[in-house]
PDB file of C-alpha atoms in Angstrom:
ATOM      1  CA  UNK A 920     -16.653  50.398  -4.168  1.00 66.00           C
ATOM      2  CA  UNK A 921     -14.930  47.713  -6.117  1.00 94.00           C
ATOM      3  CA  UNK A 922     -17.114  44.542  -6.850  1.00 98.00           C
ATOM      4  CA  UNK A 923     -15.522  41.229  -7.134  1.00 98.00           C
ATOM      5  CA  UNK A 924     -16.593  37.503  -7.903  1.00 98.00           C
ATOM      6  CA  UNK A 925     -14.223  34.696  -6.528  1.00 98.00           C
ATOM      7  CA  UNK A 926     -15.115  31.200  -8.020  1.00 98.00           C
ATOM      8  CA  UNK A 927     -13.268  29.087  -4.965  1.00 98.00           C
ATOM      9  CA  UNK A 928     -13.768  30.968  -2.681  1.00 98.00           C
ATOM     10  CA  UNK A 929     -13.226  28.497   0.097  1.00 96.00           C
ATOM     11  CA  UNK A 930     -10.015  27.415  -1.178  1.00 95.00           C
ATOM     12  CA  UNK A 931      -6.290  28.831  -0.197  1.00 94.00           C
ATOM     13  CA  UNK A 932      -5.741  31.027  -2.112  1.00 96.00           C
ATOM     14  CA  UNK A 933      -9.751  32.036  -2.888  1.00 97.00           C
ATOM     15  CA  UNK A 934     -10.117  32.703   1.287  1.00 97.00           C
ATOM     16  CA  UNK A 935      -6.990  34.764   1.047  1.00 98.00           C
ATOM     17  CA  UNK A 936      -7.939  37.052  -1.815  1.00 98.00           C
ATOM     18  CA  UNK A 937     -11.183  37.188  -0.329  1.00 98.00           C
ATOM     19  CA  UNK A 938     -10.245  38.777   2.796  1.00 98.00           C
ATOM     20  CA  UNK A 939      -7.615  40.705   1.156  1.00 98.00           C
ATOM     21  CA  UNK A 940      -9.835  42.453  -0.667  1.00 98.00           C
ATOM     22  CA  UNK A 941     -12.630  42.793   2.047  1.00 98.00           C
ATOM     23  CA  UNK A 942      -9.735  44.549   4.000  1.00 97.00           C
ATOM     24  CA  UNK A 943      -9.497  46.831   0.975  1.00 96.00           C
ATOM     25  CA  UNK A 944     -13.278  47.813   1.234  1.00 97.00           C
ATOM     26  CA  UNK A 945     -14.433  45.945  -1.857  1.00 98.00           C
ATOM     27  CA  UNK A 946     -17.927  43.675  -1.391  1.00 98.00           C
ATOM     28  CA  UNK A 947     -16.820  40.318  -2.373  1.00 98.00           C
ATOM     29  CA  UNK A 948     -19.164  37.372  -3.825  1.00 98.00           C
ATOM     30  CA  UNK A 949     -17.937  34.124  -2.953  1.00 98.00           C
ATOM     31  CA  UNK A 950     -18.895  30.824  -5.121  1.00 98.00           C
ATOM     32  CA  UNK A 951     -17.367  27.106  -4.529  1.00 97.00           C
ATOM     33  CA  UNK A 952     -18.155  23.480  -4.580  1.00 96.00           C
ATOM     34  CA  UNK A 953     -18.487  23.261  -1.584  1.00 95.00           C
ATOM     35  CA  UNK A 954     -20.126  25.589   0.158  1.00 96.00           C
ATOM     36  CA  UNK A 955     -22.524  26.246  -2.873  1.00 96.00           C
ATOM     37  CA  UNK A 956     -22.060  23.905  -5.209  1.00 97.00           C
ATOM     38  CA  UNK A 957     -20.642  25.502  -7.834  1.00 97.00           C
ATOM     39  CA  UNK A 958     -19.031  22.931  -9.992  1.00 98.00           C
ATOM     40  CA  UNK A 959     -16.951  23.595 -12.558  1.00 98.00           C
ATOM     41  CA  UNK A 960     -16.833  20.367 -14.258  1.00 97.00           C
ATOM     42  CA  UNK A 961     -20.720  20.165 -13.925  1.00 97.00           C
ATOM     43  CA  UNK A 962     -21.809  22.819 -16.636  1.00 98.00           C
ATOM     44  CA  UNK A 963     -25.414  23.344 -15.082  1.00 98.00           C
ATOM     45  CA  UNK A 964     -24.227  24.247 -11.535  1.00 98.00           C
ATOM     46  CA  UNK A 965     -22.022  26.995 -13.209  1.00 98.00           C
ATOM     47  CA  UNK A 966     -25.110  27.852 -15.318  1.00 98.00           C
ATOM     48  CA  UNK A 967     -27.250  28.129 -11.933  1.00 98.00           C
ATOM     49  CA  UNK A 968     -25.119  30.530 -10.004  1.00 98.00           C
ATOM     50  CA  UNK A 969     -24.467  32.661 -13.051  1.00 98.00           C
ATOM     51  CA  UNK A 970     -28.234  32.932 -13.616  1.00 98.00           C
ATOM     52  CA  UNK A 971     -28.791  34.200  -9.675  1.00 97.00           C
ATOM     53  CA  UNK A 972     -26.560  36.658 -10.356  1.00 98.00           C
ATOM     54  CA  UNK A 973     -27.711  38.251 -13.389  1.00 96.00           C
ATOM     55  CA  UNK A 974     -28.442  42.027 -13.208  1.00 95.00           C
ATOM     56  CA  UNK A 975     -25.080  42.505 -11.156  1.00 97.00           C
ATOM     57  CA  UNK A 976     -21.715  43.542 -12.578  1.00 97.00           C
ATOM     58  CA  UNK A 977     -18.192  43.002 -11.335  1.00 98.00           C
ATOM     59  CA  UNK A 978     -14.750  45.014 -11.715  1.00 98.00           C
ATOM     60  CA  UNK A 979     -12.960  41.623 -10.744  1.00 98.00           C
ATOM     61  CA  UNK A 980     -13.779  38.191 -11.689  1.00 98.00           C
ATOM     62  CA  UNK A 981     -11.223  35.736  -9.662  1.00 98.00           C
ATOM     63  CA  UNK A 982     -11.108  31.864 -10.928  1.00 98.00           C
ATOM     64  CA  UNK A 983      -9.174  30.112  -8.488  1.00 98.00           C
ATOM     65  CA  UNK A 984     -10.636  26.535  -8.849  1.00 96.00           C
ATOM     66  CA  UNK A 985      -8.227  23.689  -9.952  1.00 95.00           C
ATOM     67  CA  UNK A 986      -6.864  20.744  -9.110  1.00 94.00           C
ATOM     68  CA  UNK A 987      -3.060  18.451  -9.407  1.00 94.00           C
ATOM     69  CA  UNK A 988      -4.538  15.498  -7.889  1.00 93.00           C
ATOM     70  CA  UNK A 989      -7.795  14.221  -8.947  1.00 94.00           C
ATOM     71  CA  UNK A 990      -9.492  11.097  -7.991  1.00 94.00           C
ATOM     72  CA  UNK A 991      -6.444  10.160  -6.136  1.00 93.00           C
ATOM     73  CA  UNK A 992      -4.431   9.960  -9.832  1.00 94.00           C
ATOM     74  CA  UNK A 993      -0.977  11.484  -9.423  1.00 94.00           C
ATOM     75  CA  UNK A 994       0.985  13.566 -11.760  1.00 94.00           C
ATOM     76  CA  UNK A 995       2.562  11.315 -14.601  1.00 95.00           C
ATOM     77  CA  UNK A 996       6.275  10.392 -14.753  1.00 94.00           C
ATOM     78  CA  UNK A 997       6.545   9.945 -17.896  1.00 95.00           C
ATOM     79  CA  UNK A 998       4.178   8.920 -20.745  1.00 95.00           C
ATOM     80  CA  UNK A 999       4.136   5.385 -19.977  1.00 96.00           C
ATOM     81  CA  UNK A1000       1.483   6.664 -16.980  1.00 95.00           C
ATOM     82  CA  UNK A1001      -0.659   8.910 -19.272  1.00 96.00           C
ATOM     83  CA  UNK A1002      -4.551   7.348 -18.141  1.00 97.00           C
ATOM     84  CA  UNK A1003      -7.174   8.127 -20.554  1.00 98.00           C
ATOM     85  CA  UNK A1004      -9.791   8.769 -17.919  1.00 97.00           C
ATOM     86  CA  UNK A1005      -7.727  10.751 -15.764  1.00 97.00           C
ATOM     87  CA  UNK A1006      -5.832  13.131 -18.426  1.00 97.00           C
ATOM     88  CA  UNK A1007      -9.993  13.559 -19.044  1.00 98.00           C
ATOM     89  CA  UNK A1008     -10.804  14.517 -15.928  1.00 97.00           C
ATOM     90  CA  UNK A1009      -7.488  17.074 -15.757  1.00 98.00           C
ATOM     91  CA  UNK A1010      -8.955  18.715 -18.464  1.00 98.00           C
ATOM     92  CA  UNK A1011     -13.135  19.078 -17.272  1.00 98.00           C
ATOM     93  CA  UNK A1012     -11.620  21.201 -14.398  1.00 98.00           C
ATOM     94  CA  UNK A1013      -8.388  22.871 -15.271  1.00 98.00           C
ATOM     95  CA  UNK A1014      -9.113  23.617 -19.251  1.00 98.00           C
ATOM     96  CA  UNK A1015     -13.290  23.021 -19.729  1.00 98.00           C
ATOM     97  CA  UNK A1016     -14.328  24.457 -16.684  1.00 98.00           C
ATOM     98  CA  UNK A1017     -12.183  27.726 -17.448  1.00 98.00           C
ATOM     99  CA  UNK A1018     -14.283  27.996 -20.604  1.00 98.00           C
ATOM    100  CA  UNK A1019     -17.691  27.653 -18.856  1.00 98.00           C
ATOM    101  CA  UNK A1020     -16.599  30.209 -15.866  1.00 98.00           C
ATOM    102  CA  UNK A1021     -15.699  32.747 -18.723  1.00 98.00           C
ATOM    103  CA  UNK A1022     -18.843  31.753 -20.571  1.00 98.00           C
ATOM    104  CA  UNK A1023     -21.263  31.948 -17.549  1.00 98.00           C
ATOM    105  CA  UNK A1024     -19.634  34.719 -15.614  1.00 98.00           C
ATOM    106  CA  UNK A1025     -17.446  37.028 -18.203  1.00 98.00           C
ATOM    107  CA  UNK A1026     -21.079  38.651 -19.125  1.00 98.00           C
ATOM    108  CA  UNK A1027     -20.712  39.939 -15.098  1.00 98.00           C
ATOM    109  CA  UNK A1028     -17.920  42.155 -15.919  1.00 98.00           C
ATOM    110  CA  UNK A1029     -19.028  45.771 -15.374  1.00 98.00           C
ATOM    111  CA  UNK A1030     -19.092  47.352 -19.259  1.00 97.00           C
ATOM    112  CA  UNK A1031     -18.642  51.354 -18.108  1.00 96.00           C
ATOM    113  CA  UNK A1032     -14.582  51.281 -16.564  1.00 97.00           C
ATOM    114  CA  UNK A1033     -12.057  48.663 -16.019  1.00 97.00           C
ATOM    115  CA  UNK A1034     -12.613  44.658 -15.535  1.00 98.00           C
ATOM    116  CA  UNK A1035     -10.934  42.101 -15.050  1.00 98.00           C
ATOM    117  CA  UNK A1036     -10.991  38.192 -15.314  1.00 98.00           C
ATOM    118  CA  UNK A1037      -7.925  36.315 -14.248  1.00 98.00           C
ATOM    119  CA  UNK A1038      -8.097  32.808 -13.770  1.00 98.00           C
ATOM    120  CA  UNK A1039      -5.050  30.855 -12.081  1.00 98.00           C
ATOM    121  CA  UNK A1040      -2.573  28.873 -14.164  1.00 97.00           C
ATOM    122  CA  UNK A1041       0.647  27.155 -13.793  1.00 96.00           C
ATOM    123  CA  UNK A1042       3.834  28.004 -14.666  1.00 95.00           C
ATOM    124  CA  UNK A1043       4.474  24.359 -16.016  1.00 95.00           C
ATOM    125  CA  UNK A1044       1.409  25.315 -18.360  1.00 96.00           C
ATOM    126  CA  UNK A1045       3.807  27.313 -20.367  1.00 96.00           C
ATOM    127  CA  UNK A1046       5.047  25.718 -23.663  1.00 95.00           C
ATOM    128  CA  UNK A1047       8.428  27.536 -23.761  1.00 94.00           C
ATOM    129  CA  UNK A1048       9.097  27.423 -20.444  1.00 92.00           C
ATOM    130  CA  UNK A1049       9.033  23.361 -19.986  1.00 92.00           C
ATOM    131  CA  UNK A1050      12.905  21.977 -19.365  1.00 90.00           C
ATOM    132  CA  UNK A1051      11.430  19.042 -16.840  1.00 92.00           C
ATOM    133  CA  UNK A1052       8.799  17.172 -19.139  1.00 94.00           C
ATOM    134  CA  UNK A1053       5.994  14.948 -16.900  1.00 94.00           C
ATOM    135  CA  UNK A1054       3.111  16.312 -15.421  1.00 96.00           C
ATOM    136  CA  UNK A1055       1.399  15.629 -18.704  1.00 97.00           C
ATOM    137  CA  UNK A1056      -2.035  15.559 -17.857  1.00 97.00           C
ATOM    138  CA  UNK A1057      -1.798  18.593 -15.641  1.00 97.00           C
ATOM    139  CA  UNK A1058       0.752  20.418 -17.751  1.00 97.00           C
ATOM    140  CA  UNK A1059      -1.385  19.828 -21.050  1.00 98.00           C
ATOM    141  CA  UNK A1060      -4.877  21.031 -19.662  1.00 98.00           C
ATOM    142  CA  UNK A1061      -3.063  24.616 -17.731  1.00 98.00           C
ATOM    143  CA  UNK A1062      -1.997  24.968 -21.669  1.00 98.00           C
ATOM    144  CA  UNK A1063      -5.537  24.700 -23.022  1.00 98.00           C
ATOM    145  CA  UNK A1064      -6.383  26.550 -19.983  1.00 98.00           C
ATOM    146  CA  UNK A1065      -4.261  29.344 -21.209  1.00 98.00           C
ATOM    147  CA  UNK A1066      -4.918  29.244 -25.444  1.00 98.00           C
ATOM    148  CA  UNK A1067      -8.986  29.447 -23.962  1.00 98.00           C
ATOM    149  CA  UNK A1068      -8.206  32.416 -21.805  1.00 98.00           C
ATOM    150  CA  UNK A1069      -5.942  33.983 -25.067  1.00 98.00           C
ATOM    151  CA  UNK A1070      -9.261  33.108 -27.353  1.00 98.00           C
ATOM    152  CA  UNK A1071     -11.412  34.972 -25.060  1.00 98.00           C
ATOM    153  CA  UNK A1072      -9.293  37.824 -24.882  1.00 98.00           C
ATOM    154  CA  UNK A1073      -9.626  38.263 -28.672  1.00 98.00           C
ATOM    155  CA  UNK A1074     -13.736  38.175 -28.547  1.00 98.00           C
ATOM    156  CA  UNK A1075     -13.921  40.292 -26.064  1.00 98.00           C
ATOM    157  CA  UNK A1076     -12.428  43.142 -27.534  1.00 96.00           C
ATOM    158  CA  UNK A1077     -15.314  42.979 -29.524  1.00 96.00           C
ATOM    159  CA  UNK A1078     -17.914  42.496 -26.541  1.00 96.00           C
ATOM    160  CA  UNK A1079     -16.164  44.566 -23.976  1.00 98.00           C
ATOM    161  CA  UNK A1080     -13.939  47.462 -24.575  1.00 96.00           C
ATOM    162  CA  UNK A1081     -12.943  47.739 -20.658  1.00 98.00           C
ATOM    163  CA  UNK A1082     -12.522  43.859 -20.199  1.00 98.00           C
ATOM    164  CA  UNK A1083      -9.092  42.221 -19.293  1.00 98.00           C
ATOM    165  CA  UNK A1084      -8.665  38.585 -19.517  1.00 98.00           C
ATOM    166  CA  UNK A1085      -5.564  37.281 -18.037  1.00 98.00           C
ATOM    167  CA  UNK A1086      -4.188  33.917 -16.915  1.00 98.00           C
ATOM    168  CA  UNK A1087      -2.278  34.573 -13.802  1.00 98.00           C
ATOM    169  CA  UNK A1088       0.804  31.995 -11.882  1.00 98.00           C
ATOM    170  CA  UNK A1089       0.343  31.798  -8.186  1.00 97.00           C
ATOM    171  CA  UNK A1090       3.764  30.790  -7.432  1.00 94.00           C
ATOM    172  CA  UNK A1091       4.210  27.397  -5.198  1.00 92.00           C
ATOM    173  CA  UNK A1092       1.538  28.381  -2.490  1.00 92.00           C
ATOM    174  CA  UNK A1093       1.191  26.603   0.795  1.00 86.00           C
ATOM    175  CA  UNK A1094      -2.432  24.487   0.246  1.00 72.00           C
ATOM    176  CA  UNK A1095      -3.616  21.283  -0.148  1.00 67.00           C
ATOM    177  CA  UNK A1096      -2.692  20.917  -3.766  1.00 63.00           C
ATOM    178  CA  UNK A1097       1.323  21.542  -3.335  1.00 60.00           C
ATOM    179  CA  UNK A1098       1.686  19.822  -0.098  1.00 59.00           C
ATOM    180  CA  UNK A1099       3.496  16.973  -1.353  1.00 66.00           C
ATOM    181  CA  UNK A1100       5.462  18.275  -4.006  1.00 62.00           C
ATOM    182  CA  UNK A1101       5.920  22.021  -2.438  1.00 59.00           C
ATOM    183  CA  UNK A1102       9.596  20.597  -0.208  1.00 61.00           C
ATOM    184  CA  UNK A1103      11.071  20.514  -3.505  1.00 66.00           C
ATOM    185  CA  UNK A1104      10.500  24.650  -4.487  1.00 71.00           C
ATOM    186  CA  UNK A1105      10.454  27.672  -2.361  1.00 80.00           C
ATOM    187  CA  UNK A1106       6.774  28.638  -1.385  1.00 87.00           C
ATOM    188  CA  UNK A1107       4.874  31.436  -0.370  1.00 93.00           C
ATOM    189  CA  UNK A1108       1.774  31.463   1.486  1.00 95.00           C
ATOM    190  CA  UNK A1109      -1.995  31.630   0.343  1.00 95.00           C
ATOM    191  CA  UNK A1110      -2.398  35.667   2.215  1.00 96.00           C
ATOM    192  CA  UNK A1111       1.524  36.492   0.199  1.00 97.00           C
ATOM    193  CA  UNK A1112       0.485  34.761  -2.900  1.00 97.00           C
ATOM    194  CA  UNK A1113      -3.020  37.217  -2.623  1.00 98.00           C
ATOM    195  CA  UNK A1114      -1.554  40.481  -1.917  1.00 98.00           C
ATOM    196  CA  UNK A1115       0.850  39.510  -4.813  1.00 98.00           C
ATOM    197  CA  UNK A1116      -1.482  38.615  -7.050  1.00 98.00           C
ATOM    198  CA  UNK A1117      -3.728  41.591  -6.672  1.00 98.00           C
ATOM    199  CA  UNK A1118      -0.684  43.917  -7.244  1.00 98.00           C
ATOM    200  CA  UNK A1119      -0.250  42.155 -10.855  1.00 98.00           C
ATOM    201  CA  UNK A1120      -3.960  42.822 -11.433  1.00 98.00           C
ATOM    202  CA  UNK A1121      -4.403  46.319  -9.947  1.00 97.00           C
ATOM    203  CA  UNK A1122      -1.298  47.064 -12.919  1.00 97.00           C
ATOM    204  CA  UNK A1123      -2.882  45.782 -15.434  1.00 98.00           C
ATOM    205  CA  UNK A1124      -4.351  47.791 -18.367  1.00 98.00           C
ATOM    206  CA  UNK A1125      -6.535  46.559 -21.656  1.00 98.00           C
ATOM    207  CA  UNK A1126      -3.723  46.480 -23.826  1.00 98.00           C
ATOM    208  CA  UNK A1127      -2.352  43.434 -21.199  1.00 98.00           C
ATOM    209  CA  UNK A1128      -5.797  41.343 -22.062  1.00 98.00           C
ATOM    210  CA  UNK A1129      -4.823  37.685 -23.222  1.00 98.00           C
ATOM    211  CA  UNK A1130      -1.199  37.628 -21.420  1.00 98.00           C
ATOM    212  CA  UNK A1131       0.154  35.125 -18.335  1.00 98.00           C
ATOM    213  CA  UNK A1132       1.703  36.687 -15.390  1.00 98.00           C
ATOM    214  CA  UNK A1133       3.468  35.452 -12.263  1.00 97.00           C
ATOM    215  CA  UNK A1134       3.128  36.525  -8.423  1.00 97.00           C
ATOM    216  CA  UNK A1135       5.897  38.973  -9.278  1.00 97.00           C
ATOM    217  CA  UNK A1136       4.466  40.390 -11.924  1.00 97.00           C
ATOM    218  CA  UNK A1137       6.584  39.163 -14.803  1.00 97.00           C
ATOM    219  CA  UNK A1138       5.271  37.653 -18.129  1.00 97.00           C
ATOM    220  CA  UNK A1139       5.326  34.118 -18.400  1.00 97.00           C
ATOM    221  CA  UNK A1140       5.808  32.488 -22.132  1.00 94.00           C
ATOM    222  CA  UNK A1141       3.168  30.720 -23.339  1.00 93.00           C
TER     223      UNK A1141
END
């Protein structure tokens, strides 16, 4: 039976990988903010819930935590908006609080057969890919997000033979996060995003660790 870990799991897209997978057979962990407390900006709370579940190993580690929004800041214009505090915050939960789910939880990955870690990007995290400019806090942070999961990649070919690291794009998903800016791109839902998503991972192999797909399972550049 395939084990899996999703960190926000009461989010979109966590709920509908979730019960994707649960349809598939697998027993699925769930960990959030909210319903446990499971913050990923708060490095104890991630330290906590890794500790409980020590002993246990996974064949899928999901990240789906992150935020565009935070603290009611909006994504900048331009650079003339760039806010000190809130570029900050961008970066605790979409670039630091990768780093401490991978430290915490990447030990979790089963060490006999195939694991994986993906952790959900952005597309306008890629470098080469970036015609529009703005976004600068959130584009900047998906980035670091994406060099950290490349970094870990490299040490864990050392630590774990059968571990995959990837950093994964959702597409333009129907939740919370895209609901103002989602009239301007096509969208997919949080249940077509998840069956998407888990095709990319279920084709992935250990020489793909470090790389960034999309929902349809084409690389993204970094």
């Amino acid at each position: 039976m395939t084990r899996a870990l999703i960190l926000g799991a009461t989010g979109g897209i966590g709920r509908a990988l979730s019960a994707r997978l649960e349809a598939q057979g697998a027993q699925v962990t769930g960990l959030s903010r909210s319903a446990d407390g499971m913050d990923l900006t708060r490095p104890g709370t991630v330290a906590e819930h890794a500790a409980r579940l020590a002993g246990q190993s996974f064949d899928l580690i999901v990240n789906t935590t992150g935020a565009l929004v935070i603290d009611g800041n909006q994504p900048e214009k331009s650079l003339d908006a760039v806010d000190a505090d809130a570029m900050a915050r961008q970066f605790a939960l979409n670039a630091t609080g990768v780093a401490l789910a991978i430290q915490a939880f990447g030990p979790l990955l089963a060490r006999d057969r195939r694991a994986v870690f993906a952790s959900l990007s952005a597309r306008v995290g890629s470098i080469g890919d970036n015609d529009l400019g703005g976004w600068i806090g959130y584009r900047a942070a998906k980035a670091a997000q994406n060099q950290i999961i490349r970094t870990a990649s490299i040490e864990y070919r050392r630590r774990n033979r059968h571990a995959i690291l990837v950093a994964l794009h959702p597409g333009t998903v129907e939740t919370p996060l895209t609901a103002k800016y989602a009239s301007r791109y096509p969208t997919i839902t949080p249940d077509r995003s998840a069956e998407a998503l888990l095709a990319v991972i279920d084709g992935l192999t250990t020489d793909d660790t470090g790389s960034f797909w999309d929902w349809k399972g084409a690389r993204v550049p970094w």
